[in-house]
CSV table of N, CA and C and ligand atoms in Angstrom, one decimal:
chain,number,residue,atom,x,y,z
A,7,MET,N,-11.5,-6.1,-18.2
A,7,MET,CA,-9.9,-5.5,-18.7
A,7,MET,C,-9.5,-5.9,-17.3
A,8,PHE,N,-10.1,-5.4,-16.6
A,8,PHE,CA,-9.4,-5.5,-14.9
A,8,PHE,C,-9.9,-6.3,-14.0
A,9,SER,N,-9.4,-8.0,-13.9
A,9,SER,CA,-10.5,-8.1,-12.7
A,9,SER,C,-10.4,-8.5,-11.7
A,10,ASN,N,-8.5,-8.1,-10.9
A,10,ASN,CA,-8.5,-8.4,-9.8
A,10,ASN,C,-6.6,-6.8,-9.6
A,11,ILE,N,-7.9,-6.5,-8.8
A,11,ILE,CA,-6.6,-5.1,-9.0
A,11,ILE,C,-6.0,-4.4,-7.2
A,12,VAL,N,-4.6,-4.5,-7.6
A,12,VAL,CA,-3.8,-4.9,-5.7
A,12,VAL,C,-3.9,-3.8,-5.7
A,13,VAL,N,-3.8,-2.8,-4.4
A,13,VAL,CA,-4.2,-1.5,-3.5
A,13,VAL,C,-3.2,-1.1,-2.8
A,14,ALA,N,-1.6,-1.1,-3.0
A,14,ALA,CA,-0.4,-0.8,-1.7
A,14,ALA,C,-0.9,0.0,-1.2
A,15,VAL,N,-1.2,0.1,0.1
A,15,VAL,CA,-1.4,1.2,1.3
A,15,VAL,C,-0.4,1.5,2.6
A,16,ASP,N,0.0,2.6,2.8
A,16,ASP,CA,1.0,2.7,3.7
A,16,ASP,C,0.8,3.6,4.5
A,17,GLY,N,-1.5,4.5,4.9
A,17,GLY,CA,-1.4,5.1,5.8
A,17,GLY,C,-1.8,6.4,5.0
A,18,SER,N,-0.9,6.8,3.9
A,18,SER,CA,-0.8,8.3,3.4
A,18,SER,C,-1.7,8.6,2.9
A,19,GLU,N,-2.2,10.0,2.4
A,19,GLU,CA,-2.8,10.4,1.5
A,19,GLU,C,-2.7,10.1,0.3
A,20,HIS,N,-2.0,9.6,-0.5
A,20,HIS,CA,-1.4,9.5,-1.1
A,20,HIS,C,-2.1,8.1,-1.8
A,21,ALA,N,-1.9,7.3,-0.9
A,21,ALA,CA,-2.7,6.1,-0.5
A,21,ALA,C,-4.7,5.6,-0.5
A,22,ALA,N,-4.5,6.9,0.2
A,22,ALA,CA,-5.7,6.9,0.1
A,22,ALA,C,-6.5,7.6,-1.5
A,23,HIS,N,-5.6,8.1,-2.3
A,23,HIS,CA,-6.0,8.1,-3.7
A,23,HIS,C,-6.1,7.2,-4.3
A,24,ALA,N,-4.6,6.0,-4.0
A,24,ALA,CA,-5.1,4.9,-4.5
A,24,ALA,C,-6.4,4.0,-4.7
A,25,ILE,N,-6.5,4.1,-3.6
A,25,ILE,CA,-7.7,3.2,-3.1
A,25,ILE,C,-8.6,3.5,-3.8
A,26,ALA,N,-9.1,5.4,-3.7
A,26,ALA,CA,-10.3,5.7,-4.6
A,26,ALA,C,-10.3,5.4,-5.8
A,27,THR,N,-8.8,5.6,-6.9
A,27,THR,CA,-9.2,5.4,-8.1
A,27,THR,C,-9.0,4.1,-8.8
A,28,ALA,N,-8.7,2.8,-7.7
A,28,ALA,CA,-9.0,1.5,-7.5
A,28,ALA,C,-10.6,1.1,-7.9
A,29,CYS,N,-11.0,1.6,-6.8
A,29,CYS,CA,-12.4,1.7,-6.8
A,29,CYS,C,-13.1,1.9,-7.9
A,30,ASP,N,-12.9,3.3,-8.3
A,30,ASP,CA,-13.2,3.6,-9.2
A,30,ASP,C,-13.5,2.5,-10.9
A,31,ILE,N,-12.2,2.7,-11.1
A,31,ILE,CA,-11.5,1.5,-11.4
A,31,ILE,C,-12.6,0.0,-11.7
A,32,ALA,N,-12.5,-0.2,-10.4
A,32,ALA,CA,-13.1,-2.0,-10.1
A,32,ALA,C,-14.5,-1.2,-10.8
A,33,GLY,N,-15.4,0.1,-10.2
A,33,GLY,CA,-16.7,0.1,-10.9
A,33,GLY,C,-16.9,-0.3,-12.1
A,34,LYS,N,-16.5,0.1,-12.9
A,34,LYS,CA,-16.0,0.4,-14.6
A,34,LYS,C,-16.0,-1.3,-14.8
A,35,TYR,N,-15.2,-1.7,-14.4
A,35,TYR,CA,-14.8,-3.2,-14.6
A,35,TYR,C,-15.2,-4.6,-14.0
A,36,ASP,N,-15.7,-4.1,-12.7
A,36,ASP,CA,-16.5,-5.3,-11.8
A,36,ASP,C,-15.1,-5.6,-11.3
A,37,SER,N,-14.2,-5.3,-10.8
A,37,SER,CA,-12.7,-6.5,-10.6
A,37,SER,C,-13.2,-5.9,-9.0
A,38,ASN,N,-12.0,-7.2,-8.5
A,38,ASN,CA,-11.9,-8.3,-7.0
A,38,ASN,C,-11.0,-6.5,-6.7
A,39,ILE,N,-11.3,-5.9,-5.5
A,39,ILE,CA,-9.5,-5.3,-4.5
A,39,ILE,C,-9.4,-6.3,-4.2
A,40,HIS,N,-7.9,-6.0,-3.9
A,40,HIS,CA,-7.0,-6.6,-3.3
A,40,HIS,C,-6.2,-5.6,-2.3
A,41,LEU,N,-6.4,-5.6,-1.1
A,41,LEU,CA,-5.7,-4.5,-0.3
A,41,LEU,C,-4.3,-5.0,0.7
A,42,VAL,N,-2.9,-4.7,0.3
A,42,VAL,CA,-1.7,-4.9,1.2
A,42,VAL,C,-1.0,-4.0,1.8
A,43,HIS,N,-0.7,-4.8,2.7
A,43,HIS,CA,-0.1,-3.1,3.7
A,43,HIS,C,1.4,-3.8,4.0
A,44,SER,N,2.6,-3.6,4.3
A,44,SER,CA,4.0,-3.9,5.3
A,44,SER,C,4.0,-3.0,6.3
A,45,PRO,N,3.8,-3.5,7.2
A,45,PRO,CA,4.3,-1.9,8.4
A,45,PRO,C,5.7,-1.7,8.6
A,46,GLN,N,6.1,-0.3,8.5
A,46,GLN,CA,7.4,-0.5,8.8
A,46,GLN,C,8.1,0.5,10.1
A,47,VAL,N,8.9,-0.1,10.7
A,47,VAL,CA,9.6,0.1,12.0
A,47,VAL,C,9.6,2.0,11.9
A,48,ASP,N,10.1,2.2,10.6
A,48,ASP,CA,10.2,4.0,10.5
A,48,ASP,C,8.9,4.0,10.4
A,49,THR,N,8.0,3.9,10.1
A,49,THR,CA,6.8,5.1,9.9
A,49,THR,C,5.5,4.4,11.2
A,50,VAL,N,5.9,3.4,11.7
A,50,VAL,CA,4.9,3.6,13.1
A,50,VAL,C,5.4,4.2,14.0
A,51,GLY,N,6.7,4.9,13.9
A,51,GLY,CA,6.8,5.9,15.1
A,51,GLY,C,7.6,5.0,16.3
A,52,PHE,N,8.4,5.8,17.0
A,52,PHE,CA,9.6,5.4,17.8
A,52,PHE,C,8.6,5.7,19.4
A,53,ALA,N,8.4,4.3,20.0
A,53,ALA,CA,8.0,4.5,21.4
A,53,ALA,C,8.9,5.6,22.3
A,54,VAL,N,10.1,5.7,22.1
A,54,VAL,CA,10.6,6.8,23.3
A,54,VAL,C,12.2,7.3,22.2
A,55,GLY,N,12.1,8.6,22.1
A,55,GLY,CA,13.2,9.0,21.4
A,55,GLY,C,13.6,10.1,22.1
A,56,SER,N,15.1,9.8,22.8
A,56,SER,CA,16.1,11.5,23.0
A,56,SER,C,17.3,10.7,21.7
A,57,GLY,N,18.6,12.0,22.5
A,57,GLY,CA,19.6,11.9,22.2
A,57,GLY,C,20.2,10.5,22.5
A,58,ALA,N,19.9,10.5,23.5
A,58,ALA,CA,20.9,8.9,23.4
A,58,ALA,C,20.4,7.7,23.6
A,59,TYR,N,18.7,7.4,23.4
A,59,TYR,CA,18.3,6.5,23.6
A,59,TYR,C,16.9,6.6,22.3
A,60,VAL,N,16.9,5.5,21.6
A,60,VAL,CA,15.9,5.3,21.0
A,60,VAL,C,15.1,3.8,21.0
A,61,LEU,N,13.8,3.7,21.5
A,61,LEU,CA,13.2,2.1,21.4
A,61,LEU,C,12.3,1.8,20.2
A,62,GLU,N,12.9,1.0,19.5
A,62,GLU,CA,12.3,1.2,18.7
A,62,GLU,C,11.1,-0.2,19.1
A,63,PRO,N,9.7,0.1,18.4
A,63,PRO,CA,8.9,-0.2,18.5
A,63,PRO,C,9.0,-1.7,18.4
A,64,GLY,N,8.2,-3.1,19.5
A,64,GLY,CA,7.9,-4.1,19.4
A,64,GLY,C,7.2,-4.6,18.2
A,65,PRO,N,7.2,-5.7,18.0
A,65,PRO,CA,6.6,-6.8,17.1
A,65,PRO,C,5.1,-6.1,17.1
A,66,GLU,N,4.9,-6.6,18.8
A,66,GLU,CA,3.1,-6.7,19.0
A,66,GLU,C,2.7,-5.1,18.6
A,67,ARG,N,4.0,-3.7,18.6
A,67,ARG,CA,3.3,-2.3,18.5
A,67,ARG,C,2.7,-2.6,16.7
A,68,ILE,N,3.8,-3.2,15.8
A,68,ILE,CA,4.0,-2.3,14.6
A,68,ILE,C,3.0,-3.1,14.1
A,69,LYS,N,2.8,-5.1,14.8
A,69,LYS,CA,1.1,-5.3,14.1
A,69,LYS,C,0.0,-4.6,14.2
A,70,ALA,N,-0.5,-3.8,15.5
A,70,ALA,CA,-0.9,-3.2,15.8
A,70,ALA,C,-1.1,-2.5,14.4
A,71,ALA,N,-0.4,-1.7,14.6
A,71,ALA,CA,0.1,-0.2,13.5
A,71,ALA,C,-0.6,-1.0,12.2
A,72,GLY,N,-0.4,-2.0,11.7
A,72,GLY,CA,-0.3,-2.5,10.3
A,72,GLY,C,-1.6,-2.4,10.3
A,73,GLN,N,-2.2,-3.2,11.2
A,73,GLN,CA,-3.9,-3.3,11.4
A,73,GLN,C,-4.8,-2.3,11.0
A,74,LYS,N,-3.9,-1.4,11.7
A,74,LYS,CA,-4.7,0.1,11.9
A,74,LYS,C,-5.1,0.9,10.7
A,75,VAL,N,-3.9,0.6,9.6
A,75,VAL,CA,-3.7,1.2,8.6
A,75,VAL,C,-4.1,-0.2,7.6
A,76,MET,N,-4.5,-0.8,7.7
A,76,MET,CA,-5.3,-1.9,6.9
A,76,MET,C,-6.8,-1.6,7.0
A,77,ASP,N,-7.6,-1.7,8.1
A,77,ASP,CA,-8.8,-1.3,8.8
A,77,ASP,C,-9.0,-0.6,8.4
A,78,GLU,N,-8.3,0.6,7.9
A,78,GLU,CA,-8.7,2.2,7.4
A,78,GLU,C,-9.0,2.3,6.4
A,79,ALA,N,-8.0,1.7,5.5
A,79,ALA,CA,-7.7,1.1,4.2
A,79,ALA,C,-9.5,0.5,3.6
A,80,ALA,N,-9.7,-0.3,4.5
A,80,ALA,CA,-10.6,-1.6,4.0
A,80,ALA,C,-11.8,-0.6,3.9
A,81,ALA,N,-11.8,0.3,5.3
A,81,ALA,CA,-12.8,0.9,5.5
A,81,ALA,C,-13.0,2.1,4.4
A,82,LEU,N,-12.1,2.6,4.1
A,82,LEU,CA,-12.0,3.5,2.7
A,82,LEU,C,-13.2,2.7,1.4
A,83,SER,N,-12.4,1.6,1.4
A,83,SER,CA,-13.2,0.8,-0.1
A,83,SER,C,-14.2,0.5,0.0
A,84,LYS,N,-14.7,0.1,1.2
A,84,LYS,CA,-16.4,-0.8,1.3
A,84,LYS,C,-16.9,1.3,1.7
A,85,LYS,N,-16.0,2.4,1.3
A,85,LYS,CA,-17.0,3.1,1.7
A,85,LYS,C,-17.9,3.8,-0.1
A,86,GLN,N,-16.5,2.9,-0.5
A,86,GLN,CA,-16.4,3.6,-2.1
A,86,GLN,C,-16.8,2.5,-3.1
A,87,GLY,N,-18.0,1.4,-2.3
A,87,GLY,CA,-19.0,0.5,-3.1
A,87,GLY,C,-17.6,-0.8,-3.1
A,88,ARG,N,-16.9,-0.6,-2.4
A,88,ARG,CA,-16.4,-1.8,-3.1
A,88,ARG,C,-15.3,-2.5,-2.1
A,89,ALA,N,-15.7,-3.0,-0.7
A,89,ALA,CA,-15.5,-3.8,-0.5
A,89,ALA,C,-14.2,-5.0,-0.6
A,90,PRO,N,-13.4,-4.6,0.0
A,90,PRO,CA,-11.9,-5.4,-0.4
A,90,PRO,C,-12.2,-7.4,-0.3
A,91,LYS,N,-11.7,-7.8,-1.3
A,91,LYS,CA,-11.9,-9.4,-1.5
A,91,LYS,C,-10.3,-10.0,-0.5
A,92,THR,N,-9.4,-9.2,-0.5
A,92,THR,CA,-8.5,-9.8,0.4
A,92,THR,C,-7.9,-8.6,0.8
A,93,THR,N,-7.1,-8.6,2.4
A,93,THR,CA,-6.3,-8.0,2.8
A,93,THR,C,-5.1,-8.3,3.2
A,94,THR,N,-4.1,-7.8,2.7
A,94,THR,CA,-2.5,-8.6,2.9
A,94,THR,C,-1.7,-7.9,3.8
A,95,ILE,N,-1.6,-8.2,5.2
A,95,ILE,CA,0.0,-7.5,5.6
A,95,ILE,C,0.9,-8.4,5.8
A,96,GLY,N,2.0,-8.2,5.4
A,96,GLY,CA,3.1,-8.0,4.8
A,96,GLY,C,4.2,-7.7,6.4
A,97,ASN,N,5.1,-9.0,6.1
A,97,ASN,CA,6.2,-8.5,7.4
A,97,ASN,C,7.7,-8.0,6.8
A,98,GLY,N,7.9,-8.2,5.8
A,98,GLY,CA,9.1,-7.8,5.1
A,98,GLY,C,9.3,-6.2,4.1
A,99,ASP,N,10.4,-6.4,3.3
A,99,ASP,CA,10.2,-5.0,1.9
A,99,ASP,C,9.1,-4.9,1.8
A,100,PRO,N,8.8,-3.8,1.5
A,100,PRO,CA,6.7,-3.1,1.1
A,100,PRO,C,6.7,-4.1,0.2
A,101,ALA,N,8.0,-3.1,-1.3
A,101,ALA,CA,7.6,-3.8,-2.8
A,101,ALA,C,7.5,-5.1,-2.8
A,102,LYS,N,8.3,-6.2,-2.4
A,102,LYS,CA,8.2,-7.2,-2.0
A,102,LYS,C,7.1,-8.4,-2.0
A,103,GLU,N,7.0,-7.5,-0.9
A,103,GLU,CA,5.4,-8.0,-0.7
A,103,GLU,C,4.3,-7.6,-1.4
A,104,ILE,N,4.1,-6.6,-2.0
A,104,ILE,CA,2.9,-5.7,-2.9
A,104,ILE,C,3.2,-6.5,-4.2
A,105,LEU,N,4.6,-6.7,-5.1
A,105,LEU,CA,4.2,-7.9,-6.3
A,105,LEU,C,4.4,-9.8,-5.6
A,106,ASN,N,4.4,-9.6,-4.6
A,106,ASN,CA,4.1,-11.5,-4.2
A,106,ASN,C,2.3,-10.9,-3.8
A,107,CYS,N,1.9,-10.2,-3.4
A,107,CYS,CA,0.5,-9.8,-3.6
A,107,CYS,C,-0.2,-9.7,-4.7
A,108,ALA,N,0.3,-9.0,-6.3
A,108,ALA,CA,-0.4,-9.2,-7.6
A,108,ALA,C,-0.2,-10.2,-7.8
A,109,GLU,N,0.9,-11.2,-7.8
A,109,GLU,CA,1.0,-12.5,-8.4
A,109,GLU,C,0.2,-13.5,-7.7
A,110,ALA,N,0.2,-13.7,-6.4
A,110,ALA,CA,-0.8,-14.5,-5.4
A,110,ALA,C,-2.5,-14.2,-5.8
A,111,ASN,N,-2.9,-13.5,-6.6
A,111,ASN,CA,-4.2,-12.7,-6.4
A,111,ASN,C,-4.3,-13.3,-7.7
A,112,ASP,N,-3.2,-13.3,-8.7
A,112,ASP,CA,-3.8,-13.7,-10.0
A,112,ASP,C,-3.9,-11.5,-10.5
A,113,ALA,N,-3.9,-10.5,-9.8
A,113,ALA,CA,-3.5,-9.5,-10.1
A,113,ALA,C,-3.2,-8.8,-12.1
A,114,ASP,N,-4.1,-7.7,-12.7
A,114,ASP,CA,-3.8,-7.7,-13.9
A,114,ASP,C,-3.6,-6.4,-13.8
A,115,LEU,N,-3.8,-5.7,-12.5
A,115,LEU,CA,-3.5,-4.1,-12.0
A,115,LEU,C,-2.6,-4.0,-10.8
A,116,ILE,N,-1.8,-3.4,-10.8
A,116,ILE,CA,-1.6,-2.6,-9.1
A,116,ILE,C,-1.5,-0.6,-9.4
A,117,VAL,N,-2.4,-0.4,-7.8
A,117,VAL,CA,-2.2,0.7,-8.0
A,117,VAL,C,-1.6,1.4,-6.5
A,118,MET,N,-0.8,2.5,-6.7
A,118,MET,CA,0.1,2.9,-5.6
A,118,MET,C,-0.5,4.3,-5.8
A,119,GLY,N,-0.3,5.4,-4.2
A,119,GLY,CA,0.3,6.5,-4.7
A,119,GLY,C,1.9,7.0,-5.4
A,120,ARG,N,2.6,7.7,-6.0
A,120,ARG,CA,3.3,8.0,-6.7
A,120,ARG,C,4.2,8.7,-5.5
A,121,ARG,N,4.0,8.9,-4.2
A,121,ARG,CA,4.5,8.5,-2.7
A,121,ARG,C,4.1,8.5,-1.9
A,122,GLY,N,4.4,8.7,-0.7
A,122,GLY,CA,3.7,7.7,0.0
A,122,GLY,C,4.2,8.7,1.8
A,123,LEU,N,4.4,7.9,2.7
A,123,LEU,CA,4.5,8.8,3.8
A,123,LEU,C,6.2,9.1,4.2
A,124,GLY,N,7.1,9.2,3.3
A,124,GLY,CA,8.3,9.5,3.1
A,124,GLY,C,8.0,11.2,3.0
A,125,THR,N,10.0,11.4,3.4
A,125,THR,CA,9.7,13.5,3.4
A,125,THR,C,10.0,13.8,2.3
A,126,MET,N,11.3,13.1,1.7
A,126,MET,CA,11.7,13.8,0.4
A,126,MET,C,11.1,14.3,-1.0
A,127,GLY,N,9.7,15.0,-0.5
A,127,GLY,CA,8.9,15.2,-1.6
A,127,GLY,C,8.7,15.7,-2.7
A,128,ASN,N,10.1,16.4,-2.7
A,128,ASN,CA,10.6,16.9,-4.6
A,128,ASN,C,11.1,15.6,-5.5
A,129,LEU,N,10.9,14.1,-4.6
A,129,LEU,CA,11.7,13.3,-6.3
A,129,LEU,C,10.3,12.9,-6.7
A,130,PHE,N,10.5,12.0,-7.7
A,130,PHE,CA,8.9,11.9,-8.6
A,130,PHE,C,8.4,10.7,-7.5
A,131,LEU,N,9.2,9.9,-8.2
A,131,LEU,CA,8.4,8.8,-7.1
A,131,LEU,C,9.4,8.5,-5.5
A,132,GLY,N,8.4,7.5,-5.1
A,132,GLY,CA,9.3,6.7,-3.8
A,132,GLY,C,9.6,5.6,-3.8
A,133,SER,N,10.6,5.4,-3.2
A,133,SER,CA,11.1,3.7,-3.0
A,133,SER,C,10.2,2.3,-3.4
A,134,VAL,N,9.4,2.6,-2.8
A,134,VAL,CA,8.3,1.7,-2.7
A,134,VAL,C,7.7,1.3,-4.6
A,135,SER,N,7.3,2.6,-4.9
A,135,SER,CA,6.5,3.2,-5.5
A,135,SER,C,7.3,3.0,-7.1
A,136,GLY,N,8.7,3.1,-7.1
A,136,GLY,CA,9.9,3.5,-8.1
A,136,GLY,C,9.8,1.6,-8.1
A,137,LYS,N,10.4,1.1,-7.1
A,137,LYS,CA,10.9,-0.8,-6.8
A,137,LYS,C,9.4,-1.5,-7.5
A,138,VAL,N,8.5,-1.4,-7.4
A,138,VAL,CA,7.4,-1.9,-7.9
A,138,VAL,C,7.0,-1.5,-9.7
A,139,SER,N,7.3,-0.4,-9.9
A,139,SER,CA,6.9,0.2,-11.2
A,139,SER,C,7.7,-0.6,-12.0
A,140,HIS,N,9.0,-0.7,-11.4
A,140,HIS,CA,10.7,-1.3,-12.5
A,140,HIS,C,10.0,-2.7,-12.6
A,141,GLU,N,9.5,-3.4,-11.5
A,141,GLU,CA,9.3,-5.0,-11.2
A,141,GLU,C,8.6,-5.6,-11.7
A,142,THR,N,7.3,-4.9,-11.7
A,142,THR,CA,6.2,-5.7,-12.2
A,142,THR,C,5.8,-6.2,-13.5
A,143,THR,N,5.2,-7.1,-13.2
A,143,THR,CA,4.8,-7.8,-15.1
A,143,THR,C,3.8,-7.3,-15.8
A,144,CYS,N,2.8,-6.4,-14.1
A,144,CYS,CA,1.7,-6.5,-14.9
A,144,CYS,C,1.4,-4.7,-14.9
A,145,ALA,N,0.2,-4.6,-15.3
A,145,ALA,CA,0.2,-2.7,-15.1
A,145,ALA,C,0.3,-1.9,-14.2
A,146,CYS,N,0.1,-1.3,-14.4
A,146,CYS,CA,0.5,-0.4,-12.8
A,146,CYS,C,0.5,1.1,-12.8
A,147,LEU,N,0.0,1.3,-11.7
A,147,LEU,CA,-0.8,3.0,-12.2
A,147,LEU,C,-1.0,3.8,-10.7
A,148,THR,N,0.5,4.6,-10.8
A,148,THR,CA,1.0,5.2,-9.8
A,148,THR,C,0.5,6.9,-9.7
A,149,VAL,N,-0.3,7.1,-8.7
A,149,VAL,CA,-0.7,8.0,-8.8
A,149,VAL,C,-1.0,9.3,-7.5
A,150,LYS,N,-1.1,11.1,-8.5
A,150,LYS,CA,-0.7,11.7,-7.4
A,150,LYS,C,-1.7,12.2,-6.6
B,9,ATP,P1,10.5,6.5,0.6
B,9,ATP,O1,9.4,5.6,1.7
B,9,ATP,O2,10.6,6.2,-0.3
B,9,ATP,O3,10.8,7.5,1.5
B,9,ATP,P2,7.9,8.0,0.4
B,9,ATP,O4,6.9,7.3,1.1
B,9,ATP,O5,7.5,9.3,-0.5
B,9,ATP,O6,8.9,7.4,-0.1
B,9,ATP,P3,6.8,5.3,-1.5
B,9,ATP,O7,7.2,4.8,-0.2
B,9,ATP,O8,7.5,4.5,-2.1
B,9,ATP,O9,6.9,7.2,-1.1
B,9,ATP,O10,5.3,5.3,-1.8
B,9,ATP,C1,4.6,5.3,-2.4
B,9,ATP,C2,3.0,4.7,-2.9
B,9,ATP,O11,3.4,3.0,-2.1
B,9,ATP,C3,2.3,5.0,-1.3
B,9,ATP,O12,1.7,5.9,-1.7
B,9,ATP,C4,1.5,3.7,-1.1
B,9,ATP,O13,1.1,3.1,-2.3
B,9,ATP,C5,2.9,1.9,-1.1
B,9,ATP,N1,3.4,2.1,-0.2
B,9,ATP,C6,4.5,2.4,0.2
B,9,ATP,N2,4.6,2.0,1.6
B,9,ATP,C7,3.9,0.6,2.0
B,9,ATP,C8,4.1,-0.1,2.6
B,9,ATP,N3,4.9,-0.1,3.5
B,9,ATP,N4,3.0,-0.9,2.6
B,9,ATP,C9,2.1,-0.8,1.1
B,9,ATP,N5,2.6,-0.4,0.6
B,9,ATP,C10,3.4,0.3,0.7
B,10,MG,MG1,7.3,5.5,1.8
């Protein structure tokens, strides 16, 4: 039923739940797991911040942070018996990267957290999970 499952990760606890859920489903259907992450400047953190100056992290730092998030996600997936078939680190709008990854891997399911690293905890869905849910043409599961 589900041959290829894309799991979107951002390094949050929510995404860790998404990995656990996706691995559980993959165990039942013998599905491939595809991990996707697109590092964002605001979640990598600022190198130096003060009232007067804010230095954004450079491309190298963003790349390293993205790789770290992906390595941890892949390790979590492997620990749950499902080493990822592919890992994709994007560099653009996360929702677009997730949708592209789903298309590239012929996904029949996308699994995400309802929320991520954002701080607007009162909202039901975050901006990334909301956009993907609206735009995807395959099944989509947002986990709490
Ligand atoms: P917002 O970012 O809108 O302030 P939020 O961080 O709480 O709010 P989302 O960013 O939509 O909510 O995160 C929901 C889920 O979307 C995450 O659990 C993760 O599965 C996925 N996701 C979020 N950001 C990324 C990203 N940069 N790359 C890949 N997947 C992501
Ligand atoms: Mg977010």
